[in-house]
Tab-separated table of N, CA and C in Angstrom:
chain	number	residue	atom	x	y	z
A	1	ILE	N	-53.206	67.610	3.578
A	1	ILE	CA	-52.127	68.068	4.436
A	1	ILE	C	-51.941	67.097	5.597
A	2	TRP	N	-53.052	66.610	6.140
A	2	TRP	CA	-52.961	65.694	7.270
A	2	TRP	C	-52.154	64.454	6.905
A	3	ARG	N	-52.384	63.902	5.692
A	3	ARG	CA	-51.657	62.700	5.260
A	3	ARG	C	-50.158	62.962	5.140
A	4	ILE	N	-49.821	64.082	4.581
A	4	ILE	CA	-48.402	64.422	4.427
A	4	ILE	C	-47.764	64.576	5.801
A	5	ARG	N	-48.431	65.301	6.688
A	5	ARG	CA	-47.891	65.469	8.043
A	5	ARG	C	-47.752	64.120	8.746
A	6	SER	N	-48.735	63.264	8.592
A	6	SER	CA	-48.670	61.935	9.228
A	6	SER	C	-47.517	61.116	8.674
A	7	ALA	N	-47.319	61.180	7.368
A	7	ALA	CA	-46.247	60.401	6.743
A	7	ALA	C	-44.879	60.897	7.166
A	8	LEU	N	-44.728	62.186	7.347
A	8	LEU	CA	-43.428	62.740	7.721
A	8	LEU	C	-43.181	62.701	9.216
A	9	ALA	N	-44.207	62.697	10.009
A	9	ALA	CA	-44.056	62.793	11.449
A	9	ALA	C	-43.671	61.477	12.114
A	10	PHE	N	-43.847	60.350	11.435
A	10	PHE	CA	-43.543	59.065	12.076
A	10	PHE	C	-42.085	58.975	12.465
A	11	ARG	N	-41.215	59.650	11.751
A	11	ARG	CA	-39.764	59.526	11.967
A	11	ARG	C	-39.328	60.097	13.308
A	12	ASP	N	-39.897	61.225	13.710
A	12	ASP	CA	-39.406	61.845	14.937
A	12	ASP	C	-40.491	61.998	16.001
A	13	GLY	N	-41.510	61.187	15.919
A	13	GLY	CA	-42.496	61.142	16.981
A	13	GLY	C	-43.580	62.205	16.906
A	14	GLY	N	-43.820	62.772	15.755
A	14	GLY	CA	-44.959	63.658	15.619
A	14	GLY	C	-44.626	65.114	15.412
A	15	SER	N	-43.409	65.448	15.121
A	15	SER	CA	-43.032	66.837	14.909
A	15	SER	C	-43.695	67.400	13.655
A	16	ASP	N	-44.009	68.672	13.707
A	16	ASP	CA	-44.623	69.343	12.565
A	16	ASP	C	-43.623	70.306	11.922
A	17	ASP	N	-42.343	69.983	12.002
A	17	ASP	CA	-41.293	70.866	11.506
A	17	ASP	C	-41.152	70.843	9.994
A	18	TYR	N	-41.748	69.906	9.320
A	18	TYR	CA	-41.490	69.717	7.898
A	18	TYR	C	-42.426	70.510	6.992
A	19	ILE	N	-43.629	70.815	7.462
A	19	ILE	CA	-44.629	71.438	6.606
A	19	ILE	C	-45.175	72.699	7.282
A	20	TYR	N	-45.380	73.709	6.483
A	20	TYR	CA	-46.068	74.894	6.983
A	20	TYR	C	-47.322	75.096	6.132
A	21	SER	N	-48.291	75.700	6.720
A	21	SER	CA	-49.517	76.006	5.964
A	21	SER	C	-50.212	77.189	6.621
A	22	ASP	N	-50.911	77.927	5.809
A	22	ASP	CA	-51.800	78.980	6.300
A	22	ASP	C	-53.017	78.984	5.389
A	23	ALA	N	-53.792	80.018	5.432
A	23	ALA	CA	-55.032	80.050	4.660
A	23	ALA	C	-54.803	80.059	3.159
A	24	PHE	N	-53.591	80.421	2.708
A	24	PHE	CA	-53.355	80.592	1.277
A	24	PHE	C	-52.293	79.672	0.676
A	25	GLN	N	-51.483	79.037	1.508
A	25	GLN	CA	-50.399	78.241	0.929
A	25	GLN	C	-50.007	77.068	1.819
A	26	VAL	N	-49.390	76.103	1.184
A	26	VAL	CA	-48.849	74.926	1.855
A	26	VAL	C	-47.459	74.714	1.277
A	27	GLY	N	-46.499	74.353	2.136
A	27	GLY	CA	-45.152	74.113	1.623
A	27	GLY	C	-44.292	73.354	2.609
A	28	PHE	N	-43.110	73.006	2.154
A	28	PHE	CA	-42.128	72.342	3.007
A	28	PHE	C	-41.217	73.390	3.630
A	29	ARG	N	-40.881	73.187	4.864
A	29	ARG	CA	-39.947	74.092	5.538
A	29	ARG	C	-38.535	73.741	5.069
A	30	GLY	N	-37.850	74.712	4.538
A	30	GLY	CA	-36.473	74.505	4.092
A	30	GLY	C	-35.497	74.354	5.235
A	31	SER	N	-35.860	74.814	6.409
A	31	SER	CA	-34.950	74.770	7.550
A	31	SER	C	-35.045	73.458	8.335
A	32	ALA	N	-36.000	72.620	8.023
A	32	ALA	CA	-36.168	71.356	8.755
A	32	ALA	C	-35.008	70.424	8.453
A	33	SER	N	-34.535	69.755	9.485
A	33	SER	CA	-33.455	68.793	9.256
A	33	SER	C	-34.050	67.483	8.746
A	34	VAL	N	-33.452	66.984	7.698
A	34	VAL	CA	-33.943	65.762	7.064
A	34	VAL	C	-32.776	64.798	6.951
A	35	TRP	N	-33.013	63.549	7.275
A	35	TRP	CA	-31.989	62.521	7.129
A	35	TRP	C	-32.536	61.449	6.208
A	36	VAL	N	-31.772	61.130	5.221
A	36	VAL	CA	-32.187	60.124	4.257
A	36	VAL	C	-31.364	58.869	4.505
A	37	ASP	N	-32.040	57.742	4.718
A	37	ASP	CA	-31.337	56.486	4.972
A	37	ASP	C	-30.348	56.149	3.875
A	38	LEU	N	-30.674	56.553	2.661
A	38	LEU	CA	-29.802	56.236	1.540
A	38	LEU	C	-28.429	56.877	1.704
A	39	TRP	N	-28.383	58.086	2.232
A	39	TRP	CA	-27.101	58.748	2.452
A	39	TRP	C	-26.275	57.964	3.466
A	40	GLU	N	-26.921	57.540	4.543
A	40	GLU	CA	-26.219	56.764	5.560
A	40	GLU	C	-25.756	55.425	4.981
A	41	PHE	N	-26.622	54.777	4.205
A	41	PHE	CA	-26.260	53.510	3.575
A	41	PHE	C	-25.043	53.687	2.679
A	42	GLU	N	-25.044	54.727	1.846
A	42	GLU	CA	-23.911	54.965	0.951
A	42	GLU	C	-22.634	55.252	1.728
A	43	HIS	N	-22.754	55.928	2.861
A	43	HIS	CA	-21.588	56.195	3.708
A	43	HIS	C	-20.954	54.875	4.160
A	44	TYR	N	-21.760	53.977	4.698
A	44	TYR	CA	-21.244	52.678	5.157
A	44	TYR	C	-20.784	51.822	3.986
A	45	LEU	N	-21.473	51.892	2.892
A	45	LEU	CA	-21.088	51.144	1.701
A	45	LEU	C	-19.709	51.575	1.217
A	46	ASN	N	-19.453	52.869	1.194
A	46	ASN	CA	-18.133	53.365	0.777
A	46	ASN	C	-17.036	52.890	1.715
A	47	ARG	N	-17.316	52.823	2.983
A	47	ARG	CA	-16.313	52.305	3.927
A	47	ARG	C	-16.066	50.810	3.688
A	48	LEU	N	-17.123	50.062	3.397
A	48	LEU	CA	-16.974	48.626	3.153
A	48	LEU	C	-16.216	48.345	1.858
A	49	LEU	N	-16.349	49.229	0.888
A	49	LEU	CA	-15.655	49.015	-0.389
A	49	LEU	C	-14.138	49.092	-0.247
A	50	HIS	N	-13.661	49.562	0.882
A	50	HIS	CA	-12.220	49.628	1.133
A	50	HIS	C	-11.760	48.524	2.086
A	51	ALA	N	-12.533	47.457	2.173
A	51	ALA	CA	-12.224	46.374	3.115
A	51	ALA	C	-10.898	45.701	2.800
A	52	ARG	N	-10.557	45.575	1.522
A	52	ARG	CA	-9.316	44.876	1.163
A	52	ARG	C	-8.077	45.623	1.627
A	53	THR	N	-8.179	46.943	1.754
A	53	THR	CA	-7.019	47.727	2.178
A	53	THR	C	-7.051	48.052	3.663
A	54	ALA	N	-8.066	47.598	4.365
A	54	ALA	CA	-8.169	47.875	5.802
A	54	ALA	C	-7.121	47.076	6.564
A	55	LYS	N	-6.561	47.700	7.585
A	55	LYS	CA	-5.575	47.005	8.422
A	55	LYS	C	-6.226	45.855	9.173
A	56	SER	N	-7.406	46.111	9.691
A	56	SER	CA	-8.150	45.077	10.409
A	56	SER	C	-9.576	45.040	9.875
A	57	PRO	N	-9.891	44.054	9.042
A	57	PRO	CA	-11.245	44.002	8.483
A	57	PRO	C	-12.334	43.845	9.543
A	58	ARG	N	-11.986	43.318	10.717
A	58	ARG	CA	-12.992	43.156	11.771
A	58	ARG	C	-13.508	44.502	12.256
A	59	GLU	N	-12.707	45.554	12.083
A	59	GLU	CA	-13.149	46.886	12.483
A	59	GLU	C	-14.312	47.366	11.613
A	60	LEU	N	-14.471	46.760	10.454
A	60	LEU	CA	-15.550	47.154	9.544
A	60	LEU	C	-16.857	46.408	9.806
A	61	LEU	N	-16.850	45.473	10.745
A	61	LEU	CA	-18.075	44.717	11.019
A	61	LEU	C	-19.248	45.606	11.445
A	62	PRO	N	-19.039	46.629	12.285
A	62	PRO	CA	-20.181	47.507	12.597
A	62	PRO	C	-20.736	48.216	11.353
A	63	CYS	N	-19.868	48.551	10.404
A	63	CYS	CA	-20.337	49.160	9.153
A	63	CYS	C	-21.191	48.165	8.379
A	64	PHE	N	-20.758	46.913	8.356
A	64	PHE	CA	-21.521	45.867	7.669
A	64	PHE	C	-22.894	45.686	8.318
A	65	VAL	N	-22.916	45.633	9.648
A	65	VAL	CA	-24.183	45.429	10.362
A	65	VAL	C	-25.147	46.577	10.066
A	66	ARG	N	-24.638	47.797	10.080
A	66	ARG	CA	-25.507	48.953	9.830
A	66	ARG	C	-25.960	49.003	8.367
A	67	ALA	N	-25.051	48.745	7.444
A	67	ALA	CA	-25.421	48.755	6.022
A	67	ALA	C	-26.456	47.676	5.734
A	68	ARG	N	-26.294	46.524	6.345
A	68	ARG	CA	-27.249	45.429	6.143
A	68	ARG	C	-28.633	45.815	6.654
A	69	ALA	N	-28.668	46.510	7.790
A	69	ALA	CA	-29.957	46.937	8.345
A	69	ALA	C	-30.614	48.005	7.470
A	70	LEU	N	-29.798	48.851	6.864
A	70	LEU	CA	-30.343	49.939	6.051
A	70	LEU	C	-30.736	49.501	4.649
A	71	PHE	N	-30.132	48.434	4.173
A	71	PHE	CA	-30.389	48.029	2.796
A	71	PHE	C	-31.779	47.438	2.683
A	72	ARG	N	-32.596	48.091	1.920
A	72	ARG	CA	-33.981	47.642	1.753
A	72	ARG	C	-34.283	47.538	0.273
A	73	GLU	N	-33.721	46.543	-0.357
A	73	GLU	CA	-33.916	46.405	-1.801
A	73	GLU	C	-35.385	46.379	-2.205
A	74	PRO	N	-36.259	45.633	-1.528
A	74	PRO	CA	-37.647	45.610	-1.974
A	74	PRO	C	-38.293	46.994	-1.971
A	75	VAL	N	-37.953	47.834	-0.999
A	75	VAL	CA	-38.518	49.171	-0.953
A	75	VAL	C	-38.019	49.981	-2.141
A	76	LEU	N	-36.731	49.893	-2.413
A	76	LEU	CA	-36.163	50.652	-3.523
A	76	LEU	C	-36.717	50.202	-4.864
A	77	SER	N	-36.932	48.932	-5.037
A	77	SER	CA	-37.270	48.435	-6.357
A	77	SER	C	-38.763	48.307	-6.632
A	78	THR	N	-39.616	48.370	-5.623
A	78	THR	CA	-41.029	48.150	-5.897
A	78	THR	C	-41.913	49.355	-5.619
A	79	CYS	N	-41.437	50.323	-4.888
A	79	CYS	CA	-42.301	51.453	-4.546
A	79	CYS	C	-42.458	52.438	-5.686
A	80	ILE	N	-41.422	52.615	-6.459
A	80	ILE	CA	-41.438	53.622	-7.506
A	80	ILE	C	-41.038	52.951	-8.814
A	81	ASP	N	-41.813	53.204	-9.856
A	81	ASP	CA	-41.544	52.578	-11.147
A	81	ASP	C	-40.695	53.431	-12.070
A	82	GLU	N	-40.155	54.517	-11.571
A	82	GLU	CA	-39.329	55.380	-12.403
A	82	GLU	C	-38.051	54.642	-12.818
A	83	PRO	N	-37.694	54.692	-14.088
A	83	PRO	CA	-36.497	53.977	-14.547
A	83	PRO	C	-35.220	54.386	-13.812
A	84	TRP	N	-35.061	55.668	-13.494
A	84	TRP	CA	-33.836	56.098	-12.826
A	84	TRP	C	-33.745	55.526	-11.417
A	85	VAL	N	-34.903	55.322	-10.757
A	85	VAL	CA	-34.894	54.733	-9.418
A	85	VAL	C	-34.515	53.260	-9.512
A	86	LEU	N	-35.061	52.571	-10.504
A	86	LEU	CA	-34.740	51.150	-10.673
A	86	LEU	C	-33.263	50.952	-11.014
A	87	LEU	N	-32.723	51.818	-11.869
A	87	LEU	CA	-31.293	51.733	-12.192
A	87	LEU	C	-30.435	51.993	-10.965
A	88	ARG	N	-30.809	52.985	-10.192
A	88	ARG	CA	-30.069	53.309	-8.969
A	88	ARG	C	-30.138	52.144	-7.975
A	89	ALA	N	-31.305	51.540	-7.849
A	89	ALA	CA	-31.461	50.406	-6.936
A	89	ALA	C	-30.581	49.239	-7.378
A	90	ARG	N	-30.536	48.961	-8.684
A	90	ARG	CA	-29.676	47.871	-9.184
A	90	ARG	C	-28.206	48.170	-8.927
A	91	ARG	N	-27.816	49.420	-9.169
A	91	ARG	CA	-26.429	49.817	-8.942
A	91	ARG	C	-26.052	49.654	-7.465
A	92	LEU	N	-26.924	50.091	-6.567
A	92	LEU	CA	-26.653	49.957	-5.134
A	92	LEU	C	-26.609	48.490	-4.718
A	93	ARG	N	-27.478	47.681	-5.295
A	93	ARG	CA	-27.475	46.246	-4.993
A	93	ARG	C	-26.150	45.620	-5.394
A	94	GLN	N	-25.662	45.939	-6.599
A	94	GLN	CA	-24.388	45.382	-7.066
A	94	GLN	C	-23.219	45.873	-6.215
A	95	LEU	N	-23.227	47.154	-5.863
A	95	LEU	CA	-22.165	47.683	-5.002
A	95	LEU	C	-22.195	47.035	-3.619
A	96	TYR	N	-23.398	46.811	-3.104
A	96	TYR	CA	-23.548	46.157	-1.808
A	96	TYR	C	-22.992	44.736	-1.856
A	97	LEU	N	-23.353	43.988	-2.889
A	97	LEU	CA	-22.837	42.620	-3.035
A	97	LEU	C	-21.315	42.623	-3.160
A	98	LEU	N	-20.776	43.545	-3.934
A	98	LEU	CA	-19.332	43.657	-4.087
A	98	LEU	C	-18.660	43.985	-2.759
A	99	ALA	N	-19.203	44.957	-2.032
A	99	ALA	CA	-18.618	45.368	-0.754
A	99	ALA	C	-18.668	44.248	0.274
A	100	VAL	N	-19.799	43.563	0.347
A	100	VAL	CA	-19.936	42.467	1.312
A	100	VAL	C	-19.009	41.314	0.935
A	101	GLY	N	-18.888	41.040	-0.354
A	101	GLY	CA	-17.964	39.998	-0.799
A	101	GLY	C	-16.518	40.345	-0.495
A	102	ASP	N	-16.139	41.604	-0.724
A	102	ASP	CA	-14.780	42.042	-0.402
A	102	ASP	C	-14.500	41.927	1.088
A	103	LEU	N	-15.461	42.344	1.907
A	103	LEU	CA	-15.291	42.238	3.353
A	103	LEU	C	-15.171	40.777	3.768
A	104	ALA	N	-15.998	39.919	3.207
A	104	ALA	CA	-15.941	38.491	3.547
A	104	ALA	C	-14.579	37.901	3.188
A	105	GLN	N	-14.050	38.242	2.026
A	105	GLN	CA	-12.726	37.742	1.636
A	105	GLN	C	-11.645	38.249	2.575
A	106	ALA	N	-11.720	39.527	2.937
A	106	ALA	CA	-10.728	40.095	3.845
A	106	ALA	C	-10.814	39.453	5.222
A	107	LEU	N	-12.032	39.216	5.696
A	107	LEU	CA	-12.206	38.560	6.998
A	107	LEU	C	-11.679	37.141	6.969
A	108	SER	N	-11.976	36.420	5.910
A	108	SER	CA	-11.508	35.046	5.779
A	108	SER	C	-9.984	34.992	5.757
A	109	ALA	N	-9.375	35.903	5.014
A	109	ALA	CA	-7.913	35.949	4.950
A	109	ALA	C	-7.302	36.300	6.298
A	110	ALA	N	-8.035	37.070	7.114
A	110	ALA	CA	-7.538	37.450	8.438
A	110	ALA	C	-7.845	36.396	9.498
A	111	GLY	N	-8.506	35.305	9.098
A	111	GLY	CA	-8.800	34.225	10.032
A	111	GLY	C	-10.141	34.351	10.733
A	112	ALA	N	-10.919	35.361	10.412
A	112	ALA	CA	-12.241	35.544	11.022
A	112	ALA	C	-13.285	34.861	10.136
A	113	VAL	N	-13.195	33.536	10.085
A	113	VAL	CA	-14.011	32.758	9.146
A	113	VAL	C	-15.496	32.809	9.497
A	114	ALA	N	-15.834	32.807	10.774
A	114	ALA	CA	-17.248	32.860	11.167
A	114	ALA	C	-17.876	34.186	10.728
A	115	ASP	N	-17.139	35.274	10.869
A	115	ASP	CA	-17.643	36.571	10.414
A	115	ASP	C	-17.757	36.611	8.897
A	116	ALA	N	-16.798	36.011	8.223
A	116	ALA	CA	-16.848	35.945	6.762
A	116	ALA	C	-18.080	35.165	6.309
A	117	LEU	N	-18.366	34.072	6.992
A	117	LEU	CA	-19.546	33.270	6.658
A	117	LEU	C	-20.826	34.097	6.808
A	118	GLU	N	-20.903	34.915	7.843
A	118	GLU	CA	-22.082	35.762	8.031
A	118	GLU	C	-22.215	36.765	6.890
A	119	CYS	N	-21.117	37.298	6.411
A	119	CYS	CA	-21.157	38.216	5.263
A	119	CYS	C	-21.653	37.487	4.018
A	120	TYR	N	-21.132	36.280	3.805
A	120	TYR	CA	-21.586	35.513	2.643
A	120	TYR	C	-23.067	35.168	2.744
A	121	ARG	N	-23.555	34.918	3.954
A	121	ARG	CA	-24.987	34.651	4.129
A	121	ARG	C	-25.814	35.877	3.743
A	122	ALA	N	-25.332	37.056	4.122
A	122	ALA	CA	-26.039	38.297	3.752
A	122	ALA	C	-26.070	38.454	2.236
A	123	ALA	N	-24.961	38.152	1.592
A	123	ALA	CA	-24.916	38.242	0.126
A	123	ALA	C	-25.834	37.200	-0.500
A	124	SER	N	-25.891	36.023	0.101
A	124	SER	CA	-26.735	34.950	-0.410
A	124	SER	C	-28.223	35.298	-0.322
A	125	GLU	N	-28.601	36.107	0.661
A	125	GLU	CA	-29.994	36.542	0.767
A	125	GLU	C	-30.414	37.322	-0.478
A	126	LEU	N	-29.473	38.079	-1.053
A	126	LEU	CA	-29.777	38.875	-2.241
A	126	LEU	C	-29.588	38.108	-3.536
A	127	ASP	N	-28.646	37.193	-3.529
A	127	ASP	CA	-28.327	36.459	-4.753
A	127	ASP	C	-28.168	34.975	-4.420
A	128	PRO	N	-29.289	34.299	-4.115
A	128	PRO	CA	-29.205	32.904	-3.662
A	128	PRO	C	-28.716	31.934	-4.726
A	129	ARG	N	-28.742	32.315	-5.995
A	129	ARG	CA	-28.318	31.401	-7.057
A	129	ARG	C	-26.860	31.578	-7.456
A	130	SER	N	-26.159	32.482	-6.802
A	130	SER	CA	-24.767	32.729	-7.158
A	130	SER	C	-23.892	31.550	-6.734
A	131	ALA	N	-23.295	30.911	-7.711
A	131	ALA	CA	-22.405	29.779	-7.426
A	131	ALA	C	-21.169	30.239	-6.664
A	132	ILE	N	-20.699	31.439	-6.931
A	132	ILE	CA	-19.513	31.964	-6.250
A	132	ILE	C	-19.791	32.145	-4.767
A	133	ILE	N	-20.934	32.715	-4.445
A	133	ILE	CA	-21.290	32.919	-3.034
A	133	ILE	C	-21.501	31.592	-2.337
A	134	GLN	N	-22.208	30.667	-2.999
A	134	GLN	CA	-22.454	29.360	-2.384
A	134	GLN	C	-21.153	28.613	-2.122
A	135	GLU	N	-20.218	28.655	-3.078
A	135	GLU	CA	-18.927	27.993	-2.902
A	135	GLU	C	-18.152	28.624	-1.753
A	136	ALA	N	-18.194	29.943	-1.656
A	136	ALA	CA	-17.495	30.619	-0.559
A	136	ALA	C	-18.100	30.235	0.790
A	137	MET	N	-19.419	30.109	0.843
A	137	MET	CA	-20.070	29.678	2.083
A	137	MET	C	-19.649	28.265	2.463
A	138	HIS	N	-19.589	27.375	1.481
A	138	HIS	CA	-19.159	25.988	1.754
A	138	HIS	C	-17.708	25.965	2.221
A	139	ARG	N	-16.873	26.784	1.611
A	139	ARG	CA	-15.464	26.839	1.999
A	139	ARG	C	-15.329	27.305	3.460
A	140	CYS	N	-16.085	28.325	3.833
A	140	CYS	CA	-16.053	28.814	5.219
A	140	CYS	C	-16.580	27.764	6.189
A	141	THR	N	-17.657	27.104	5.799
A	141	THR	CA	-18.238	26.069	6.660
A	141	THR	C	-17.252	24.925	6.870
A	142	ARG	N	-16.582	24.497	5.785
A	142	ARG	CA	-15.570	23.435	5.908
A	142	ARG	C	-14.419	23.882	6.809
A	143	GLN	N	-14.007	25.145	6.652
A	143	GLN	CA	-12.912	25.657	7.475
A	143	GLN	C	-13.299	25.684	8.951
A	144	LEU	N	-14.519	26.128	9.226
A	144	LEU	CA	-14.984	26.148	10.619
A	144	LEU	C	-15.081	24.734	11.190
A	145	ALA	N	-15.573	23.791	10.389
A	145	ALA	CA	-15.669	22.399	10.853
A	145	ALA	C	-14.280	21.825	11.091
A	146	HIS	N	-13.352	22.126	10.201
A	146	HIS	CA	-11.977	21.649	10.355
A	146	HIS	C	-11.333	22.241	11.604
A	147	ASP	N	-11.544	23.543	11.820
A	147	ASP	CA	-10.965	24.200	12.996
A	147	ASP	C	-11.541	23.642	14.288
A	148	SER	N	-12.846	23.372	14.320
A	148	SER	CA	-13.448	22.848	15.550
A	148	SER	C	-13.022	21.407	15.794
A	149	SER	N	-12.855	20.616	14.743
A	149	SER	CA	-12.404	19.239	14.950
A	149	SER	C	-10.945	19.222	15.386
A	150	ALA	N	-10.150	20.154	14.914
A	150	ALA	CA	-8.750	20.232	15.344
A	150	ALA	C	-8.680	20.615	16.816
A	151	ARG	N	-9.555	21.501	17.269
A	151	ARG	CA	-9.554	21.876	18.689
A	151	ARG	C	-9.995	20.706	19.546
A	152	ILE	N	-10.935	19.921	19.059
A	152	ILE	CA	-11.407	18.769	19.827
A	152	ILE	C	-10.276	17.754	19.977
A	153	GLU	N	-9.527	17.499	18.914
A	153	GLU	CA	-8.438	16.536	18.959
A	153	GLU	C	-7.313	17.001	19.882
A	154	MET	N	-7.123	18.299	20.033
A	154	MET	CA	-6.004	18.816	20.813
A	154	MET	C	-6.336	19.036	22.275
A	155	ARG	N	-7.553	18.761	22.712
A	155	ARG	CA	-7.919	18.935	24.114
A	155	ARG	C	-7.152	17.928	24.954
A	156	PRO	N	-6.637	18.397	26.078
A	156	PRO	CA	-5.938	17.438	26.976
A	156	PRO	C	-6.934	16.482	27.601
A	157	VAL	N	-6.508	15.272	27.743
A	157	VAL	CA	-7.361	14.240	28.331
A	157	VAL	C	-6.993	14.132	29.795
A	158	SER	N	-7.983	14.285	30.655
A	158	SER	CA	-7.685	14.176	32.079
A	158	SER	C	-7.619	12.691	32.461
A	159	PRO	N	-6.686	12.355	33.321
A	159	PRO	CA	-6.533	10.945	33.710
A	159	PRO	C	-7.756	10.423	34.458
A	160	ALA	N	-8.057	9.197	34.229
A	160	ALA	CA	-9.201	8.570	34.898
A	160	ALA	C	-8.842	8.330	36.347
A	161	PRO	N	-9.788	8.500	37.273
A	161	PRO	CA	-9.497	8.274	38.707
A	161	PRO	C	-9.298	6.824	39.038
């Protein structure tokens, strides 16, 4: 019982709201509030999957940041060997890559190339061998270099004293 309580209590600083026990029984409290990171991740993932139809893709950047923080592929794929968990983890990984790629394309089309590059970098962390992701990263990098060199050329030159 101590191990279970310790494992569950880390989330909210030591609360014992999750488990009840007496001399004859041990169980989980049905009334305890539980939050599963996966639900939150799926919420943000669903919002990101609509990036192409968003009026302003930059508004979705906080969703991307939160989804990226919540996505823990190694935890999903290595802790449990159940086939249904592995299938679910693969499905979420593919949806995440699709959503991040869609957001990156929408950001790039809206002129937010630096943000698009960051999305492609996140996708590259999961799929470093993807030629599509690597090409998109190079395209963004070239665009950023071109934009910065154009700004340098257009700076007014102050007259020499």
